[in-house]
Amino acid sequence: MDCPCRSGRQYADCCGRFIAQSAVAENALALMRSRYCAHVLGDADYLRATWHEDWRPAVLSLDDGIRWLGLEIIETMEQGDQAWVEFEARLIAGGFVDALRERSRFLRVAGRWFYADGEAREPGTRRFRPGRNEACPCGSGRKFKRCCG
């Protein structure tokens, strides 16, 4: 299976190895991609495990009404044990295509990267509802009304 982070690699060779906990993300970008995949797959346990304990929520519930469409990395920067990844994740919720854009901060603790927090940004993708007979933006090849609509 292709990796949901759209790296062009197979899931097992990309983010799957982190989510299966057989490997540790070598940098903040790899962790960001794997956390996106965890959202796609609904893996709240992985998201909590990779969240820095100072910012980790006590309970994390994911909205299963969201269908994630893709991830675009906009910018990355690393300074010592801190890194930032700005990204835009496209999604469908309630029949509307939308986007989440964030500049996420990551911290390296004892050689391991953790998500700390993020600052919301204005998304480049604007919210819209595709026409019923248009191709579904999820990439299924079906019409929107028969897929995510």
PDB file of C-alpha atoms in Angstrom:
ATOM      1  CA  MET A   1       0.000   0.000   0.000  1.00  0.00           C
ATOM      2  CA  ASP A   2       1.223   3.516  -0.807  1.00  0.00           C
ATOM      3  CA  CYS A   3       1.964   5.597   2.268  1.00  0.00           C
ATOM      4  CA  PRO A   4      -0.888   8.005   3.127  1.00  0.00           C
ATOM      5  CA  CYS A   5       1.685  10.790   3.652  1.00  0.00           C
ATOM      6  CA  ARG A   6       2.167  10.723  -0.138  1.00  0.00           C
ATOM      7  CA  SER A   7       5.934  10.365   0.034  1.00  0.00           C
ATOM      8  CA  GLY A   8       5.788   8.027  -2.958  1.00  0.00           C
ATOM      9  CA  ARG A   9       7.059   5.134  -0.840  1.00  0.00           C
ATOM     10  CA  GLN A  10       5.306   2.038   0.448  1.00  0.00           C
ATOM     11  CA  TYR A  11       3.661   2.439   3.860  1.00  0.00           C
ATOM     12  CA  ALA A  12       5.765  -0.318   5.485  1.00  0.00           C
ATOM     13  CA  ASP A  13       9.000   1.362   4.328  1.00  0.00           C
ATOM     14  CA  CYS A  14       7.851   4.874   5.210  1.00  0.00           C
ATOM     15  CA  CYS A  15       5.581   5.791   8.120  1.00  0.00           C
ATOM     16  CA  GLY A  16       4.458   2.251   8.897  1.00  0.00           C
ATOM     17  CA  ARG A  17       7.787   1.398  10.491  1.00  0.00           C
ATOM     18  CA  PHE A  18       7.333   4.236  13.006  1.00  0.00           C
ATOM     19  CA  ILE A  19       3.679   3.524  13.752  1.00  0.00           C
ATOM     20  CA  ALA A  20       4.499  -0.176  14.248  1.00  0.00           C
ATOM     21  CA  GLN A  21       7.211   1.073  16.641  1.00  0.00           C
ATOM     22  CA  SER A  22       9.942  -0.919  14.934  1.00  0.00           C
ATOM     23  CA  ALA A  23      11.838   2.326  14.253  1.00  0.00           C
ATOM     24  CA  VAL A  24      12.165   5.815  15.733  1.00  0.00           C
ATOM     25  CA  ALA A  25      11.630   8.840  13.486  1.00  0.00           C
ATOM     26  CA  GLU A  26      15.044  10.186  12.523  1.00  0.00           C
ATOM     27  CA  ASN A  27      13.842  13.790  12.279  1.00  0.00           C
ATOM     28  CA  ALA A  28      10.822  16.010  12.882  1.00  0.00           C
ATOM     29  CA  LEU A  29       9.670  15.773   9.263  1.00  0.00           C
ATOM     30  CA  ALA A  30       9.503  11.963   9.436  1.00  0.00           C
ATOM     31  CA  LEU A  31       7.579  12.233  12.704  1.00  0.00           C
ATOM     32  CA  MET A  32       5.203  14.806  11.171  1.00  0.00           C
ATOM     33  CA  ARG A  33       4.482  12.501   8.232  1.00  0.00           C
ATOM     34  CA  SER A  34       3.895   9.510  10.513  1.00  0.00           C
ATOM     35  CA  ARG A  35       1.553  11.533  12.732  1.00  0.00           C
ATOM     36  CA  TYR A  36      -0.452  12.512   9.648  1.00  0.00           C
ATOM     37  CA  CYS A  37      -0.694   8.806   8.760  1.00  0.00           C
ATOM     38  CA  ALA A  38      -1.871   8.058  12.300  1.00  0.00           C
ATOM     39  CA  HIS A  39      -4.699  10.569  11.768  1.00  0.00           C
ATOM     40  CA  VAL A  40      -5.591   8.896   8.466  1.00  0.00           C
ATOM     41  CA  LEU A  41      -5.598   5.464  10.149  1.00  0.00           C
ATOM     42  CA  GLY A  42      -7.327   6.643  13.335  1.00  0.00           C
ATOM     43  CA  ASP A  43      -4.420   5.625  15.599  1.00  0.00           C
ATOM     44  CA  ALA A  44      -4.872   7.857  18.658  1.00  0.00           C
ATOM     45  CA  ASP A  45      -2.425   5.744  20.696  1.00  0.00           C
ATOM     46  CA  TYR A  46       0.447   6.563  18.328  1.00  0.00           C
ATOM     47  CA  LEU A  47      -0.478  10.243  18.348  1.00  0.00           C
ATOM     48  CA  ARG A  48      -0.421  10.342  22.155  1.00  0.00           C
ATOM     49  CA  ALA A  49       2.851   8.364  22.308  1.00  0.00           C
ATOM     50  CA  THR A  50       4.580  10.867  20.004  1.00  0.00           C
ATOM     51  CA  TRP A  51       3.204  13.950  21.785  1.00  0.00           C
ATOM     52  CA  HIS A  52       5.604  15.583  24.255  1.00  0.00           C
ATOM     53  CA  GLU A  53       4.405  14.868  27.786  1.00  0.00           C
ATOM     54  CA  ASP A  54       4.259  18.578  28.702  1.00  0.00           C
ATOM     55  CA  TRP A  55       1.590  19.225  26.037  1.00  0.00           C
ATOM     56  CA  ARG A  56      -0.002  15.771  25.635  1.00  0.00           C
ATOM     57  CA  PRO A  57      -3.768  15.781  26.238  1.00  0.00           C
ATOM     58  CA  ALA A  58      -5.077  13.376  28.873  1.00  0.00           C
ATOM     59  CA  VAL A  59      -7.623  12.044  26.381  1.00  0.00           C
ATOM     60  CA  LEU A  60      -7.465  12.188  22.621  1.00  0.00           C
ATOM     61  CA  SER A  61     -10.500  11.385  20.530  1.00  0.00           C
ATOM     62  CA  LEU A  62     -10.340  11.520  16.756  1.00  0.00           C
ATOM     63  CA  ASP A  63     -13.226  12.589  14.530  1.00  0.00           C
ATOM     64  CA  ASP A  64     -14.054   9.580  12.372  1.00  0.00           C
ATOM     65  CA  GLY A  65     -16.230  11.828  10.201  1.00  0.00           C
ATOM     66  CA  ILE A  66     -13.070  13.291   8.653  1.00  0.00           C
ATOM     67  CA  ARG A  67     -11.556  11.779   5.527  1.00  0.00           C
ATOM     68  CA  TRP A  68      -7.957  12.896   5.003  1.00  0.00           C
ATOM     69  CA  LEU A  69      -7.034  13.610   1.374  1.00  0.00           C
ATOM     70  CA  GLY A  70      -3.377  14.541   1.418  1.00  0.00           C
ATOM     71  CA  LEU A  71      -0.448  16.208   3.085  1.00  0.00           C
ATOM     72  CA  GLU A  72       1.710  18.991   1.699  1.00  0.00           C
ATOM     73  CA  ILE A  73       4.893  19.974   3.509  1.00  0.00           C
ATOM     74  CA  ILE A  74       5.464  23.705   3.106  1.00  0.00           C
ATOM     75  CA  GLU A  75       8.601  24.362   5.132  1.00  0.00           C
ATOM     76  CA  THR A  76      10.885  22.648   7.639  1.00  0.00           C
ATOM     77  CA  MET A  77      13.519  24.085   9.929  1.00  0.00           C
ATOM     78  CA  GLU A  78      15.716  22.477  12.579  1.00  0.00           C
ATOM     79  CA  GLN A  79      17.799  24.196  15.280  1.00  0.00           C
ATOM     80  CA  GLY A  80      19.498  21.848  17.693  1.00  0.00           C
ATOM     81  CA  ASP A  81      16.847  19.932  19.620  1.00  0.00           C
ATOM     82  CA  GLN A  82      13.941  21.983  18.219  1.00  0.00           C
ATOM     83  CA  ALA A  83      12.332  21.794  14.808  1.00  0.00           C
ATOM     84  CA  TRP A  84       9.354  23.282  13.000  1.00  0.00           C
ATOM     85  CA  VAL A  85       7.328  21.790  10.193  1.00  0.00           C
ATOM     86  CA  GLU A  86       4.723  23.844   8.397  1.00  0.00           C
ATOM     87  CA  PHE A  87       2.183  21.730   6.552  1.00  0.00           C
ATOM     88  CA  GLU A  88      -1.236  21.743   4.984  1.00  0.00           C
ATOM     89  CA  ALA A  89      -3.459  18.688   5.304  1.00  0.00           C
ATOM     90  CA  ARG A  90      -6.500  18.509   3.034  1.00  0.00           C
ATOM     91  CA  LEU A  91      -9.659  16.786   4.237  1.00  0.00           C
ATOM     92  CA  ILE A  92     -13.341  16.206   3.640  1.00  0.00           C
ATOM     93  CA  ALA A  93     -15.710  16.792   6.551  1.00  0.00           C
ATOM     94  CA  GLY A  94     -19.472  17.118   6.309  1.00  0.00           C
ATOM     95  CA  GLY A  95     -19.302  16.981   2.516  1.00  0.00           C
ATOM     96  CA  PHE A  96     -16.945  19.964   2.272  1.00  0.00           C
ATOM     97  CA  VAL A  97     -13.326  19.945   1.173  1.00  0.00           C
ATOM     98  CA  ASP A  98     -11.267  21.868   3.697  1.00  0.00           C
ATOM     99  CA  ALA A  99      -7.682  22.215   4.875  1.00  0.00           C
ATOM    100  CA  LEU A 100      -5.753  22.430   8.100  1.00  0.00           C
ATOM    101  CA  ARG A 101      -2.549  24.442   7.983  1.00  0.00           C
ATOM    102  CA  GLU A 102      -0.219  24.518  10.946  1.00  0.00           C
ATOM    103  CA  ARG A 103       3.330  25.344  11.901  1.00  0.00           C
ATOM    104  CA  SER A 104       4.134  22.490  14.284  1.00  0.00           C
ATOM    105  CA  ARG A 105       6.924  22.565  16.833  1.00  0.00           C
ATOM    106  CA  PHE A 106       8.886  19.425  17.693  1.00  0.00           C
ATOM    107  CA  LEU A 107      11.373  18.755  20.480  1.00  0.00           C
ATOM    108  CA  ARG A 108      14.094  16.121  20.607  1.00  0.00           C
ATOM    109  CA  VAL A 109      14.406  14.487  24.026  1.00  0.00           C
ATOM    110  CA  ALA A 110      17.073  11.830  24.635  1.00  0.00           C
ATOM    111  CA  GLY A 111      17.474  11.375  20.869  1.00  0.00           C
ATOM    112  CA  ARG A 112      13.756  10.962  20.168  1.00  0.00           C
ATOM    113  CA  TRP A 113      11.491  13.532  18.460  1.00  0.00           C
ATOM    114  CA  PHE A 114       8.125  14.526  19.940  1.00  0.00           C
ATOM    115  CA  TYR A 115       5.353  16.841  18.742  1.00  0.00           C
ATOM    116  CA  ALA A 116       5.065  19.749  21.209  1.00  0.00           C
ATOM    117  CA  ASP A 117       2.469  22.179  19.882  1.00  0.00           C
ATOM    118  CA  GLY A 118       1.402  24.062  16.805  1.00  0.00           C
ATOM    119  CA  GLU A 119       0.316  27.436  15.557  1.00  0.00           C
ATOM    120  CA  ALA A 120      -2.645  27.486  13.172  1.00  0.00           C
ATOM    121  CA  ARG A 121      -2.081  29.289   9.892  1.00  0.00           C
ATOM    122  CA  GLU A 122      -4.472  30.451   7.186  1.00  0.00           C
ATOM    123  CA  PRO A 123      -4.897  27.502   4.813  1.00  0.00           C
ATOM    124  CA  GLY A 124      -4.033  27.954   1.154  1.00  0.00           C
ATOM    125  CA  THR A 125      -6.891  25.642   0.200  1.00  0.00           C
ATOM    126  CA  ARG A 126     -10.307  27.238   0.551  1.00  0.00           C
ATOM    127  CA  ARG A 127     -13.331  25.366   1.854  1.00  0.00           C
ATOM    128  CA  PHE A 128     -15.714  24.276  -0.894  1.00  0.00           C
ATOM    129  CA  ARG A 129     -18.322  21.650  -1.689  1.00  0.00           C
ATOM    130  CA  PRO A 130     -17.707  19.785  -4.956  1.00  0.00           C
ATOM    131  CA  GLY A 131     -20.611  19.355  -7.358  1.00  0.00           C
ATOM    132  CA  ARG A 132     -22.421  16.013  -7.079  1.00  0.00           C
ATOM    133  CA  ASN A 133     -21.227  14.846 -10.502  1.00  0.00           C
ATOM    134  CA  GLU A 134     -17.645  16.081 -10.150  1.00  0.00           C
ATOM    135  CA  ALA A 135     -14.809  13.678  -9.500  1.00  0.00           C
ATOM    136  CA  CYS A 136     -14.332  13.118  -5.782  1.00  0.00           C
ATOM    137  CA  PRO A 137     -11.305  15.029  -4.461  1.00  0.00           C
ATOM    138  CA  CYS A 138     -10.263  11.988  -2.398  1.00  0.00           C
ATOM    139  CA  GLY A 139      -8.830  10.470  -5.582  1.00  0.00           C
ATOM    140  CA  SER A 140     -11.082   7.400  -5.680  1.00  0.00           C
ATOM    141  CA  GLY A 141     -12.029   8.019  -9.314  1.00  0.00           C
ATOM    142  CA  ARG A 142     -15.741   7.971  -8.437  1.00  0.00           C
ATOM    143  CA  LYS A 143     -18.205  10.834  -8.553  1.00  0.00           C
ATOM    144  CA  PHE A 144     -18.409  12.915  -5.384  1.00  0.00           C
ATOM    145  CA  LYS A 145     -22.079  11.975  -4.762  1.00  0.00           C
ATOM    146  CA  ARG A 146     -21.184   8.257  -4.776  1.00  0.00           C
ATOM    147  CA  CYS A 147     -18.086   8.611  -2.628  1.00  0.00           C
ATOM    148  CA  CYS A 148     -17.517  11.263   0.035  1.00  0.00           C
ATOM    149  CA  GLY A 149     -20.600  13.392  -0.677  1.00  0.00           C
TER     150      GLY A 149
END
